[in-house]
Short mmCIF file of C-alpha atoms in Angstrom, two decimals:
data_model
loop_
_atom_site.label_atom_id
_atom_site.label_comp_id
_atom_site.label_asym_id
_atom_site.label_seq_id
_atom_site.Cartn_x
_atom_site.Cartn_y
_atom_site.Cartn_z
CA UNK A 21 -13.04 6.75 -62.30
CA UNK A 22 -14.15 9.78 -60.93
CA UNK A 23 -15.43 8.47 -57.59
CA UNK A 24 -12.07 9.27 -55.73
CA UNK A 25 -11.88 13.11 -56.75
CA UNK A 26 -15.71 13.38 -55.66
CA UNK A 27 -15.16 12.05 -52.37
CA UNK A 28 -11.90 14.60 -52.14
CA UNK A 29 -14.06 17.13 -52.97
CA UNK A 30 -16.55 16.17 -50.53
CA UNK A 31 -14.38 16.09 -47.79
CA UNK A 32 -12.71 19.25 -48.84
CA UNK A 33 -16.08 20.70 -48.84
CA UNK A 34 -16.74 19.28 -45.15
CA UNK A 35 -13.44 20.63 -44.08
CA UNK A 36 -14.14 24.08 -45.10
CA UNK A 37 -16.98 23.80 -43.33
CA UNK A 38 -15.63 22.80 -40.14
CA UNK A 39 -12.77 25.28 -40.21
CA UNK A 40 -15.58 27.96 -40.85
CA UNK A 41 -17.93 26.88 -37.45
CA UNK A 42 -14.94 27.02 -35.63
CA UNK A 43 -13.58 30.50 -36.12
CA UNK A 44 -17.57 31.93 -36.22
CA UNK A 45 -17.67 30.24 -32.40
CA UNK A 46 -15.42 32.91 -31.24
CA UNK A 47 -16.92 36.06 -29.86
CA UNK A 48 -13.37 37.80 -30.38
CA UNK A 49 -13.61 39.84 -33.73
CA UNK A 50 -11.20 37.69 -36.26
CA UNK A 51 -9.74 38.80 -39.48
CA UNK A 52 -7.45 36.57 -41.80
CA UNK A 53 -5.42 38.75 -43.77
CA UNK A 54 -3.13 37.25 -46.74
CA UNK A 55 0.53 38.52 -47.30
CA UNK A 56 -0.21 41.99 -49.19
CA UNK A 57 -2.86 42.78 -46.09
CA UNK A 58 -5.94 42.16 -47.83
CA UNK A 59 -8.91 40.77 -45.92
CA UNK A 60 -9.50 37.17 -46.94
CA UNK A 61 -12.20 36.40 -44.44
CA UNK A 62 -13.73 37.24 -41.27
CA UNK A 63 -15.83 35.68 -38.65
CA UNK A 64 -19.30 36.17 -37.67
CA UNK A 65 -18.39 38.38 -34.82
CA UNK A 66 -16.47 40.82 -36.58
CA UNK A 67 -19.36 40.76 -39.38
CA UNK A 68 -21.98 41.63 -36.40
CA UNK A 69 -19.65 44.67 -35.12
CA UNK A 70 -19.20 46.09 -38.67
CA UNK A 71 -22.36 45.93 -39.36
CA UNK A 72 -22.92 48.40 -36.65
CA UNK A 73 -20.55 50.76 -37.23
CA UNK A 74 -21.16 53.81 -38.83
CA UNK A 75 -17.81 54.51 -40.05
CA UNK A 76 -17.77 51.43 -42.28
CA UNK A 77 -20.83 53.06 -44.48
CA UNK A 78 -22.18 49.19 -44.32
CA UNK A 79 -19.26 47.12 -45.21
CA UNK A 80 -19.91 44.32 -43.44
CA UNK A 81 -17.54 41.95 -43.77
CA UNK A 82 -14.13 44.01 -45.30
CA UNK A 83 -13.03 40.92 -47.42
CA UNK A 84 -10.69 42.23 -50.52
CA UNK A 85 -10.42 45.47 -48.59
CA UNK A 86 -6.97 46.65 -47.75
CA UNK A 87 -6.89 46.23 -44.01
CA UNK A 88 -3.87 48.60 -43.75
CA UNK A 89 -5.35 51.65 -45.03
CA UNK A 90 -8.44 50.72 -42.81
CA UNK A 91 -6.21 50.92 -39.89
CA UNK A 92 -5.25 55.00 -41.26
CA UNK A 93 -9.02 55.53 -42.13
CA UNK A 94 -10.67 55.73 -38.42
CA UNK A 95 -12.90 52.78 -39.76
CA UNK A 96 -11.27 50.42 -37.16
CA UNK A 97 -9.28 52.55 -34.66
CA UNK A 98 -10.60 55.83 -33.06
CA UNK A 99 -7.45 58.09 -33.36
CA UNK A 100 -4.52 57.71 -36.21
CA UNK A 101 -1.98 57.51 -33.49
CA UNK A 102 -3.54 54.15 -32.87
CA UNK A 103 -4.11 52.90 -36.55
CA UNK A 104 -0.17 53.47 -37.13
CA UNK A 105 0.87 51.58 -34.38
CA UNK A 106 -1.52 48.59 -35.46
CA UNK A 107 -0.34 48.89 -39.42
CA UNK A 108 3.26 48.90 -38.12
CA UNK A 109 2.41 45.81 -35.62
CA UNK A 110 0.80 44.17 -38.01
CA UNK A 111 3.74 44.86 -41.01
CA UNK A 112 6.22 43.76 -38.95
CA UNK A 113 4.39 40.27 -38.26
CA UNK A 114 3.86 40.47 -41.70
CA UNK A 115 7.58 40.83 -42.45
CA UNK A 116 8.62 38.45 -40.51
CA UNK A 117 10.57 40.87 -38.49
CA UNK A 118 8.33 40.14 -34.87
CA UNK A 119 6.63 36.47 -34.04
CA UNK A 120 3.49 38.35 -33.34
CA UNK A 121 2.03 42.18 -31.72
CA UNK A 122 -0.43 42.86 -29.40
CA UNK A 123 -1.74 46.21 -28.37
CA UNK A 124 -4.57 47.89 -26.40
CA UNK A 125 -6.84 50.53 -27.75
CA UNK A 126 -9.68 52.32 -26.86
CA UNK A 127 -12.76 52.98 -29.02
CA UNK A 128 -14.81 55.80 -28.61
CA UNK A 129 -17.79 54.93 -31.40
CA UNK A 130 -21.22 56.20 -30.77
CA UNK A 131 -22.17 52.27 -30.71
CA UNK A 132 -19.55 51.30 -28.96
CA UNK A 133 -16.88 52.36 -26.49
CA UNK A 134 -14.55 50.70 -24.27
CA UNK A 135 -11.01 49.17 -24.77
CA UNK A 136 -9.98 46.36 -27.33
CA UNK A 137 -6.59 44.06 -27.50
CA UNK A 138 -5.22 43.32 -31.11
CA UNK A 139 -3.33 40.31 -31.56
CA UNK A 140 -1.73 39.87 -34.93
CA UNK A 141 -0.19 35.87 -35.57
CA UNK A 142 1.33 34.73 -38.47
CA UNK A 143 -0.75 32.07 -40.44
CA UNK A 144 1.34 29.08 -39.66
CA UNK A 145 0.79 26.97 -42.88
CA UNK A 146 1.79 29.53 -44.96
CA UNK A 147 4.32 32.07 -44.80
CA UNK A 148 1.97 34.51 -46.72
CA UNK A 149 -0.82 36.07 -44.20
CA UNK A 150 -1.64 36.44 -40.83
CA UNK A 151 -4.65 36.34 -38.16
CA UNK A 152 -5.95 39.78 -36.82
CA UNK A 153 -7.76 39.01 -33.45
CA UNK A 154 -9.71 41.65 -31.97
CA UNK A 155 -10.94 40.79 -28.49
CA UNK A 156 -12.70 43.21 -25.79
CA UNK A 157 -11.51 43.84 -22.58
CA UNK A 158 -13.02 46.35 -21.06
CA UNK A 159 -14.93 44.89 -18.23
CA UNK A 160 -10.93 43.54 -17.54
CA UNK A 161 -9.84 47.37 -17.55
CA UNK A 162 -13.04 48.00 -15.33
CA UNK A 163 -11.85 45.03 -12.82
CA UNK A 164 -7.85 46.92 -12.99
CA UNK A 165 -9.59 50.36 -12.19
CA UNK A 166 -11.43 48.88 -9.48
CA UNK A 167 -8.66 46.89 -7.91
CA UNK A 168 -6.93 49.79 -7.80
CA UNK A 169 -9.19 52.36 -6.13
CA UNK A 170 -9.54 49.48 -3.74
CA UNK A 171 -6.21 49.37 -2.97
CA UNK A 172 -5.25 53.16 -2.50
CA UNK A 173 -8.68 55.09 -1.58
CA UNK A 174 -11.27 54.44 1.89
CA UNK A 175 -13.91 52.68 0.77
CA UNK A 176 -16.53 54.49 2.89
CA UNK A 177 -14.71 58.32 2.79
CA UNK A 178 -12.86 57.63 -0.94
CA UNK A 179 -9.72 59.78 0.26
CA UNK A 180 -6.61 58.65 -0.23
CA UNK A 181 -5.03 55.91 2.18
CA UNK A 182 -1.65 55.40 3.38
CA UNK A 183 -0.67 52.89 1.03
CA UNK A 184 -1.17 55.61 -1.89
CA UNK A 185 1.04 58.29 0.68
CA UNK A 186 3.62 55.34 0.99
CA UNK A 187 4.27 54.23 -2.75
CA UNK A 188 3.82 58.25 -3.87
CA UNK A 189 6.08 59.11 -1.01
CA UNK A 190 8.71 55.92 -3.05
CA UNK A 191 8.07 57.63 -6.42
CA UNK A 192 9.19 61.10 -5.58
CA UNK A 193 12.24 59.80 -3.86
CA UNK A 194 13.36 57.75 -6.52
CA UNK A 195 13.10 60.51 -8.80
#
C-alpha cells in the first residue's frame, strides 16, 4: 500500500512550500547557511539585492557558494575590516562558542548605500547551520542623526546649544 507514503510526500511537499512563502515574506535579506558555511538557500529579498549588485557578476542567489570567503571578497561587505568581523561573528555562532552576533555596517555600492544590521542565529533543529539575516536600517540611523542634531544644535541658527556646551564641558572633565 503505497497510499500512506504518497500522502507523506504530499504533505512534505506542502510543508516545503509553506516554510518557503514564509521566509520570501520578509523584506530583510535571509541566508541559511549549513555547518561548513555554505549557502543552502536564500529568500526572495536577498535574490532581488544580488541581482543588483555588480560585485556579484550575476550570482543571484549564492546557494553552494562559500559564504565565508564572500564575506573577504567585497561581494557582501564594502571594506575587509567589515567582512572579518562578520566571518568571525558568524564562526563563532557557528562554533557554538556565542548564542548569536549582530553587527552594523555600512555599504557604499553604486546601487546601494546606507547601513545594514547582520544577525547570525543558530538553526535550532539542527546543530549544523545557521540563519544570516540582513536587515536595513538606515532610515533608523537617519532618525538617530536627526534626534541628535535636534537635541544639541538651534534649529533656526544650527549652532551649537547649551546642552552640547554642558555634556562636552562633562566629557573633558572626566577625562
Amino acid at each position: 500500500d503505497i497510499h500512506a507514503r504518497i500522502a507523506a510526500e504530499r504533505a512534505l511537499r506542502e510543508s516545503e512550500a509553506f516554510n518557503r512563502d514564509v521566509i520570501n515574506s520578509f523584506k530583510e535579506h535571509v541566508a541559511v547557511l549549513d555547518a561548513d558555511g555554505r549557502v543552502v538557500s536564500v529568500n526572495l529579498a536577498w535574490r532581488q539585492w544580488a541581482s543588483g549588485n555588480p560585485a556579484l557578476h550575476g550570482n543571484r542567489d549564492f546557494v553552494g557558494k562559500d559564504y565565508l570567503a564572500l564575506c573577504g571578497e567585497g561581494a557582501v561587505y564594502s571594506n575587509d575590516a567589515e567582512g572579518a568581523a562578520a566571518q568571525a561573528g558568524i564562526r563563532a555562532v557557528m562554533s557554538g562558542g556565542k548564542p548569536s552576533f549582530s553587527m552594523e555596517y555600512v555599504v557604499d555600492y553604486p546601487q546601494d548605500k546606507g547601513w545594514y544590521e547582520l544577525n547570525v542565529v543558530p538553526l535550532k533543529s539542527s546543530n549544523r547551520g545557521v540563519l544570516v539575516i540582513h536587515q536595513d536600517i538606515t532610515q533608523r540611523k537617519h532618525d538617530q542623526q536627526e534626534i541628535q542634531r535636534l537635541a544639541f544644535y538651534d534649529a533656526l541658527t544650527g549652532l551649537p546649544n547649551r546642552r552640547l556646551l554642558l555634556e562636552r564641558l562633562r566629557h573633558a572633565l572626566l577625562g
